[in-house]
Every structure is written in structure tokens, then in C-alpha cells.
Tab-separated table of C-alpha atoms in Angstrom:
chain	number	residue	atom	x	y	z
A	2	MET	CA	129.783	138.101	46.700
A	3	LEU	CA	126.958	135.821	45.646
A	4	PHE	CA	128.896	132.650	46.245
A	5	SER	CA	131.470	131.935	48.868
A	6	THR	CA	134.091	129.320	48.718
A	7	PRO	CA	133.430	126.630	51.302
A	8	GLN	CA	136.067	126.280	53.945
A	9	SER	CA	137.569	122.915	54.657
A	10	ARG	CA	136.207	121.160	57.788
A	11	SER	CA	137.300	118.101	59.668
A	12	PRO	CA	135.274	114.878	59.202
A	13	ARG	CA	134.176	115.044	62.857
A	14	GLN	CA	132.661	118.478	62.358
A	15	GLY	CA	130.759	117.200	59.327
A	16	LEU	CA	129.171	114.351	61.317
A	17	LEU	CA	127.797	116.573	64.092
A	18	PRO	CA	124.752	117.875	62.143
A	19	LEU	CA	123.963	114.339	60.930
A	20	VAL	CA	124.061	112.986	64.488
A	21	ALA	CA	121.829	115.800	65.700
A	22	ILE	CA	119.271	115.156	62.951
A	23	THR	CA	119.285	111.392	63.593
A	24	THR	CA	118.819	111.897	67.329
A	25	SER	CA	115.951	114.300	66.728
A	26	LEU	CA	114.199	111.871	64.370
A	27	ALA	CA	114.638	108.975	66.787
A	28	ALA	CA	113.162	111.015	69.632
A	29	HIS	CA	110.245	112.051	67.433
A	30	VAL	CA	109.549	108.452	66.379
A	31	ALA	CA	109.798	107.213	69.975
A	32	ALA	CA	107.424	109.923	71.133
A	33	ALA	CA	105.006	108.991	68.370
A	34	GLU	CA	105.130	105.302	69.313
A	35	ILE	CA	104.201	105.859	72.960
A	36	ALA	CA	101.792	108.746	72.465
A	37	PRO	CA	98.881	108.263	74.878
A	38	HIS	CA	96.278	108.995	72.194
A	39	GLU	CA	97.508	105.968	70.239
A	40	LEU	CA	97.055	103.614	73.199
A	41	PRO	CA	93.666	104.419	74.691
A	42	SER	CA	92.428	102.117	77.423
A	43	TYR	CA	89.407	101.732	79.654
A	44	HIS	CA	89.511	102.964	83.208
A	45	TYR	CA	87.805	100.932	85.913
A	46	GLY	CA	84.062	101.523	85.757
A	47	ALA	CA	84.090	103.180	82.323
A	48	PRO	CA	80.824	102.637	80.382
A	49	ILE	CA	80.937	100.386	77.323
A	50	ARG	CA	78.003	100.812	74.958
A	51	VAL	CA	76.558	97.749	73.176
A	52	GLU	CA	75.782	97.924	69.459
A	53	CYS	CA	73.927	95.218	67.548
A	54	MET	CA	73.687	94.262	63.907
A	55	ASN	CA	70.602	95.542	62.148
A	56	ARG	CA	68.679	92.680	60.543
A	57	SER	CA	65.610	92.397	58.348
A	58	SER	CA	62.606	91.072	60.256
A	59	GLU	CA	61.418	89.276	57.108
A	60	THR	CA	64.536	87.364	56.090
A	61	GLY	CA	66.916	87.739	59.030
A	62	GLU	CA	69.638	89.036	56.709
A	63	HIS	CA	71.815	91.906	57.861
A	64	VAL	CA	71.090	95.399	56.581
A	65	GLU	CA	73.817	97.362	54.788
A	66	THR	CA	74.505	101.073	54.596
A	67	PRO	CA	74.720	102.936	51.236
A	68	ALA	CA	78.492	102.365	51.456
A	69	HIS	CA	77.849	98.576	51.539
A	70	GLU	CA	78.905	98.266	55.163
A	71	ILE	CA	77.010	96.408	57.878
A	72	GLN	CA	74.647	98.688	59.730
A	73	TRP	CA	74.984	98.710	63.514
A	74	ASN	CA	72.356	100.117	65.864
A	75	PRO	CA	72.445	100.690	69.630
A	76	PHE	CA	70.919	97.983	71.814
A	77	PRO	CA	67.206	98.630	72.489
A	78	ILE	CA	66.362	101.152	75.200
A	79	CYS	CA	66.250	99.710	78.724
A	80	GLU	CA	63.283	100.755	80.846
A	81	GLU	CA	65.479	100.961	83.965
A	82	THR	CA	68.015	103.457	82.595
A	83	LYS	CA	66.105	105.015	79.672
A	84	ALA	CA	69.246	104.347	77.609
A	85	PRO	CA	70.679	101.517	75.491
A	86	LEU	CA	72.367	98.631	77.259
A	87	GLU	CA	75.923	99.217	78.432
A	88	PHE	CA	78.402	97.478	80.710
A	89	ASN	CA	81.000	99.038	82.991
A	90	TYR	CA	84.617	97.990	82.635
A	91	GLY	CA	85.692	95.606	85.389
A	92	ILE	CA	82.454	95.826	87.403
A	93	GLU	CA	80.682	92.560	88.162
A	94	THR	CA	76.997	92.969	88.851
A	95	GLU	CA	73.467	91.712	88.344
A	96	GLN	CA	71.965	94.003	85.729
A	97	ASN	CA	68.391	94.344	84.468
A	98	CYS	CA	67.292	95.644	81.082
A	99	THR	CA	63.573	95.558	80.366
A	100	ILE	CA	62.552	96.219	76.764
A	101	PRO	CA	59.179	97.971	77.222
A	102	MET	CA	57.245	96.383	74.355
A	103	ILE	CA	57.932	93.732	71.743
A	104	ASP	CA	56.402	94.814	68.453
A	105	ASP	CA	55.709	92.528	65.511
A	106	PRO	CA	59.070	92.988	63.680
A	107	PHE	CA	61.061	92.452	66.868
A	108	PHE	CA	59.006	89.352	67.701
A	109	HIS	CA	59.926	87.832	64.340
A	110	LEU	CA	63.592	88.689	64.961
A	111	LEU	CA	63.393	86.864	68.276
A	112	GLU	CA	62.175	83.816	66.370
A	113	PHE	CA	65.289	84.009	64.183
A	114	TYR	CA	67.490	84.395	67.274
A	115	ILE	CA	65.995	81.432	69.134
A	116	HIS	CA	66.089	79.173	66.067
A	117	SER	CA	69.716	80.259	65.503
A	118	ASP	CA	68.840	81.089	61.910
A	119	ALA	CA	70.359	84.508	62.553
A	120	PRO	CA	72.201	85.154	65.823
A	121	LEU	CA	71.807	88.282	67.909
A	122	THR	CA	75.205	89.601	66.892
A	123	CYS	CA	76.452	92.631	68.807
A	124	ARG	CA	79.812	94.268	69.353
A	125	LEU	CA	81.790	96.227	71.928
A	126	PRO	CA	84.557	98.757	71.289
A	127	ALA	CA	87.848	97.163	72.317
A	128	ARG	CA	89.280	100.553	73.278
A	129	PRO	CA	87.711	103.897	74.084
A	130	PRO	CA	88.121	106.681	71.522
A	131	PRO	CA	91.203	108.882	71.977
A	132	GLN	CA	90.801	112.147	73.801
A	133	VAL	CA	93.270	113.973	71.540
A	134	GLU	CA	93.552	113.927	67.747
A	135	ILE	CA	96.526	115.360	65.890
A	136	VAL	CA	95.803	117.476	62.825
A	137	GLY	CA	97.203	115.923	59.680
A	138	GLU	CA	97.305	112.371	61.038
A	139	LYS	CA	94.925	109.568	60.095
A	140	PRO	CA	91.897	109.564	62.411
A	141	HIS	CA	91.651	106.791	64.958
A	142	VAL	CA	89.750	103.726	63.721
A	143	THR	CA	87.740	102.057	66.488
A	144	GLU	CA	88.281	98.323	66.832
A	145	TYR	CA	85.416	96.100	68.004
A	146	ILE	CA	85.127	92.664	69.564
A	147	PRO	CA	82.062	90.513	68.799
A	148	LEU	CA	79.475	89.837	71.489
A	149	VAL	CA	76.920	87.224	70.425
A	150	PHE	CA	73.885	86.861	72.687
A	151	ALA	CA	72.904	83.195	72.467
A	152	LEU	CA	69.213	83.587	73.264
A	153	ALA	CA	67.523	80.260	73.962
A	154	GLY	CA	63.925	79.146	74.305
A	155	THR	CA	61.117	77.270	72.565
A	156	LEU	CA	58.699	78.436	69.874
A	157	GLN	CA	54.964	77.742	69.858
A	158	LEU	CA	52.275	78.560	67.289
A	159	SER	CA	50.955	81.617	69.127
A	160	HIS	CA	53.747	82.491	71.535
A	161	MET	CA	57.278	81.653	72.596
A	162	HIS	CA	59.104	80.745	75.786
A	163	ILE	CA	62.368	82.607	76.136
A	164	SER	CA	65.018	82.397	78.860
A	165	THR	CA	65.441	85.969	80.083
A	166	HIS	CA	68.445	85.335	82.354
A	167	MET	CA	71.806	85.523	80.606
A	168	ASN	CA	75.384	85.122	81.737
A	169	VAL	CA	77.739	87.712	80.244
A	170	LEU	CA	81.443	86.845	80.319
A	171	LEU	CA	83.939	89.567	79.433
A	172	HIS	CA	87.683	89.072	79.057
A	173	SER	CA	90.226	91.847	79.453
A	174	THR	CA	93.839	91.775	78.377
A	175	PRO	CA	96.815	93.338	80.146
A	176	LYS	CA	98.592	96.246	78.489
A	177	HIS	CA	101.572	98.472	79.068
A	178	HIS	CA	100.270	101.147	81.412
A	179	LEU	CA	101.230	104.691	80.534
A	180	HIS	CA	99.346	105.983	83.551
A	181	LYS	CA	98.629	104.390	86.902
A	182	LYS	CA	94.889	104.757	86.368
A	183	ASP	CA	94.915	102.880	83.062
A	184	SER	CA	93.107	99.555	83.273
A	185	GLY	CA	93.291	97.794	79.938
A	186	VAL	CA	91.345	96.843	76.831
A	187	LEU	CA	88.736	94.246	75.920
A	188	ASP	CA	89.872	90.928	74.494
A	189	SER	CA	86.709	88.854	73.977
A	190	ALA	CA	83.146	88.406	75.215
A	191	THR	CA	80.162	86.085	75.075
A	192	ALA	CA	76.631	85.854	76.472
A	193	TYR	CA	74.181	82.951	76.760
A	194	SER	CA	70.807	82.096	78.254
A	195	THR	CA	70.524	79.799	81.261
A	196	SER	CA	67.950	77.058	81.925
A	197	PRO	CA	66.027	77.527	78.661
A	198	LEU	CA	64.014	74.308	79.089
A	199	THR	CA	62.574	75.178	82.501
A	200	HIS	CA	59.045	76.562	82.121
A	201	MET	CA	57.985	76.305	85.760
A	202	GLU	CA	56.636	79.314	87.631
A	203	GLY	CA	59.403	81.274	89.303
A	204	SER	CA	62.023	80.353	86.704
A	205	SER	CA	63.751	82.773	84.341
A	206	THR	CA	61.844	81.467	81.317
A	207	ARG	CA	59.051	83.807	80.261
A	208	ARG	CA	56.044	83.295	78.035
A	209	LEU	CA	56.100	86.023	75.412
A	210	VAL	CA	53.560	87.314	72.885
A	211	ILE	CA	53.496	90.421	70.708
A	212	GLY	CA	53.019	93.502	72.861
A	213	ASP	CA	54.592	92.070	76.034
A	214	PRO	CA	57.675	93.572	77.695
A	215	LEU	CA	60.895	91.565	77.663
A	216	PRO	CA	62.667	91.682	81.043
A	217	LEU	CA	66.287	90.660	80.509
A	218	GLN	CA	68.563	89.870	83.440
A	219	PHE	CA	72.336	89.878	82.974
A	220	SER	CA	74.865	88.328	85.343
A	221	VAL	CA	78.040	90.159	84.326
A	222	ARG	CA	81.400	88.614	85.191
A	223	TRP	CA	84.906	89.771	84.230
A	224	PHE	CA	88.090	87.820	83.610
A	225	PRO	CA	91.361	89.766	83.979
A	226	THR	CA	93.045	87.690	81.249
A	227	PRO	CA	91.905	85.863	78.085
A	228	GLU	CA	92.315	82.498	79.885
A	229	LEU	CA	89.484	80.659	81.613
A	230	PRO	CA	89.744	80.075	85.380
A	231	ARG	CA	90.895	76.697	86.688
A	232	VAL	CA	90.683	75.150	90.137
A	233	GLU	CA	94.226	73.860	89.855
A	234	GLY	CA	96.692	75.891	87.869
A	235	LYS	CA	98.087	79.351	87.497
A	236	VAL	CA	94.810	81.015	86.558
A	237	GLU	CA	92.306	81.398	89.385
A	238	TRP	CA	88.903	83.018	89.368
A	239	GLN	CA	89.477	86.468	90.775
A	240	GLY	CA	87.440	88.756	88.578
A	241	MET	CA	88.324	92.380	88.063
A	242	GLY	CA	86.962	93.664	91.362
A	243	GLY	CA	87.472	90.671	93.639
A	244	HIS	CA	84.861	88.557	95.387
A	245	ILE	CA	85.291	89.487	99.062
A	246	TYR	CA	82.192	91.178	100.389
A	247	ALA	CA	80.944	92.220	103.840
A	248	SER	CA	78.750	89.114	104.012
A	249	THR	CA	81.809	86.920	103.415
A	250	VAL	CA	83.673	88.531	106.322
A	251	PHE	CA	80.578	88.247	108.552
A	252	TYR	CA	80.106	84.537	107.861
A	253	ALA	CA	83.815	83.919	108.435
A	254	LEU	CA	83.670	85.623	111.862
A	255	VAL	CA	80.497	83.757	112.845
A	256	SER	CA	82.040	80.438	111.837
A	257	PHE	CA	85.182	81.228	113.819
A	258	GLY	CA	83.158	82.134	116.943
A	259	ALA	CA	81.026	79.002	116.677
A	260	GLY	CA	84.142	76.871	116.374
A	261	VAL	CA	85.677	78.455	119.485
A	262	CYS	CA	82.481	77.865	121.514
A	263	VAL	CA	82.172	74.211	120.478
A	264	SER	CA	85.848	73.553	121.195
A	265	SER	CA	85.610	75.201	124.630
A	266	VAL	CA	82.539	73.188	125.642
A	267	TRP	CA	84.154	69.951	124.502
A	268	PHE	CA	87.419	70.698	126.313
A	269	PHE	CA	85.986	71.824	129.670
A	270	GLY	CA	83.131	69.303	129.622
A	271	SER	CA	84.984	66.184	128.489
A	272	VAL	CA	88.756	66.468	128.190
A	273	LEU	CA	89.558	68.372	131.394
A	274	PRO	CA	87.377	66.249	133.763
A	275	GLN	CA	88.942	63.049	132.416
A	276	ARG	CA	92.432	64.404	133.043
A	277	LEU	CA	91.551	65.536	136.580
A	278	LYS	CA	89.837	62.285	137.534
A	279	GLY	CA	91.860	60.449	140.198
A	280	ARG	CA	94.261	63.339	140.758
A	281	SER	CA	94.662	65.579	143.801
A	282	LEU	CA	95.200	69.275	143.382
A	283	GLY	CA	96.256	70.003	146.959
A	284	GLY	CA	94.575	70.996	150.189
A	285	ALA	CA	93.496	74.517	149.388
A	286	THR	CA	91.191	73.930	146.430
A	287	PRO	CA	87.687	72.455	146.406
A	288	LEU	CA	88.301	70.682	143.070
A	289	GLY	CA	90.490	67.848	144.370
A	290	TYR	CA	89.092	67.416	147.874
A	291	GLY	CA	92.647	66.742	149.134
A	292	VAL	CA	92.438	62.957	149.096
A	293	GLY	CA	94.924	61.653	151.666
A	294	VAL	CA	95.951	65.204	152.538
A	295	GLY	CA	92.863	67.144	153.595
A	296	ASN	CA	89.270	67.780	152.715
A	297	GLY	CA	90.052	70.500	150.247
A	298	TRP	CA	89.511	73.429	152.580
A	299	GLY	CA	92.933	73.595	154.224
A	300	TYR	CA	92.584	71.245	157.240
A	301	GLN	CA	92.554	67.507	157.777
A	302	PRO	CA	89.404	65.701	158.969
A	303	GLY	CA	89.345	64.519	162.583
A	304	LYS	CA	91.789	67.144	163.790
A	305	ARG	CA	91.075	70.505	165.380
A	306	ALA	CA	93.294	73.417	164.901
A	307	ASP	CA	94.487	74.808	168.246
């Protein structure tokens, strides 16, 4: 027979396949929502590469790709690492990046940066790229947070003075951890020069002409939340890695020892003699001299022991 007559079934039996399909779809959707490849995060110490907007050295305008998108290039090569500038997630450090030589186009870009006609606009990936990609699904689109380097200095006719020391502040944001080793994602960042008006010898301001190297110094600090630290309040300055070092413990121990020594000298040299003055400690101790009782050595003056 090509066709069979369907047998009558109870309503409960008819709902069982529907329930099974619904449960399967719900499990599939839930698994898709919490898939690790959809929630990538930085681990502590992970490198974060810096990319900067490509600008014209003649006009300062940004350069576009053939697809009419802004063109981003890696940060210039650092002499110390032979690689573009990068930061490490959660690690606070003093970091140097010397650009070997400033050519004529880059010198003119620095003029734009210092005059704030065109900022040194860079970006950082908010999340690392996923390790796994599923065939048939839309590829992961990297999200970026802006990082503007506010270079400061003064321009002269034949040269410029530029502050080479910069503070870099990076904010992280907490996330739901799928793994214990997950750290989080970037929330915001900024960087700015310090003491740009100080031109004295030994300061961070450097006289720069075409052909000179540009030694940049970065003081990198991390905030575990998007909020700024406050002296009084819920948010305190802790950083990502803490601020307790061996030198801190050493100075604390030295201070404690010095305090104990000073207190001991003051007590035994001033407090204790004042309390013992005019008191007798008995006949068998040389401290009290046994006034009215003895001379402090166990016998009374003027009497001989038989």
C-alpha cells in the first residue's frame, strides 16, 4: 500500500515530538549564546597592538582605502623591540619606544599633532580575535576603542620642542567569565604628554629636527573598571596588578624597626627611671639600694653577719 491510514493517537502523544523539538532548539540557542568564540577576552599579559590613522603629511587629512574606509597602519617600529608599539593587558610598566629617525613627512605630521590641527588618533582592539570560527556563520567583526595620543610641545621656525613622556591610562570592564583564566575586555583609553612647557636640561622635553630619533616614554597604568579612582568612595586606585612591591615591604619593615628602637630608648631612658625614682626594690638588687632596709646587697650597714 502506498498510503496508510493514520491511527488515532491521544493528544499527549501528539505533544511529545513538539516538546522534544522545542527543547532541542532552546538548548541549541543557549549553547550559541554562551559559545566561547562569541565572547573572546584578554588574558592577563596578552599583547595589544596599537594601530594609528594614516594621514596626509601635506594636509593632515585622513587617508581612505579604495573601499572608502579609513586606513589604519601599525604604530611606527620601536627601536627597543624592533616591532610596532603594543601594550600588555593589565600590566603596569614604564615602557620606551624610540622611533629611529624622523623623516620630513613625519616631521610635518608632528606639527599637525602638536598644533592639534589633526590629532594622533590610534585605536586598540577591544577584544582579541576568536580562536574558533564556525563555517557558515558571519565572521567575527573586531571592535576597537579609540586611543588619542595628545602630544604636546612648542613649534619653532627650524625645530620643535616635544614632550616625550606620556601617561597612558587604560580602562578595563568586567565581564562574565566563562573560564577562570579570562580577564576581560577594554573599555576606554587615553594618552597625554606631561610637562610640555619645561625645556630645561634633564626634563622630558626634547628638541627635535628632521633626522633626529624620537625617544618616547610611556607610563602605562590600568584601571579595573571604567570609573576613575577616588580617595574617598567605593572606587580605589588598585590597578590590575596591584601596587605592593618588594621595596614597599622593605620600607615598611625598616620603619617598624626604627619605631621600636625609638620607643625602647624613650621608655628605658626616660619613663622607667622616673617611675623608679624614690622607690625601693628590696635588699637583694643593686637598683634600689635598699633605702631603710639594706644597702642593696643583702645586708644592713653597720651590722656584721655572725
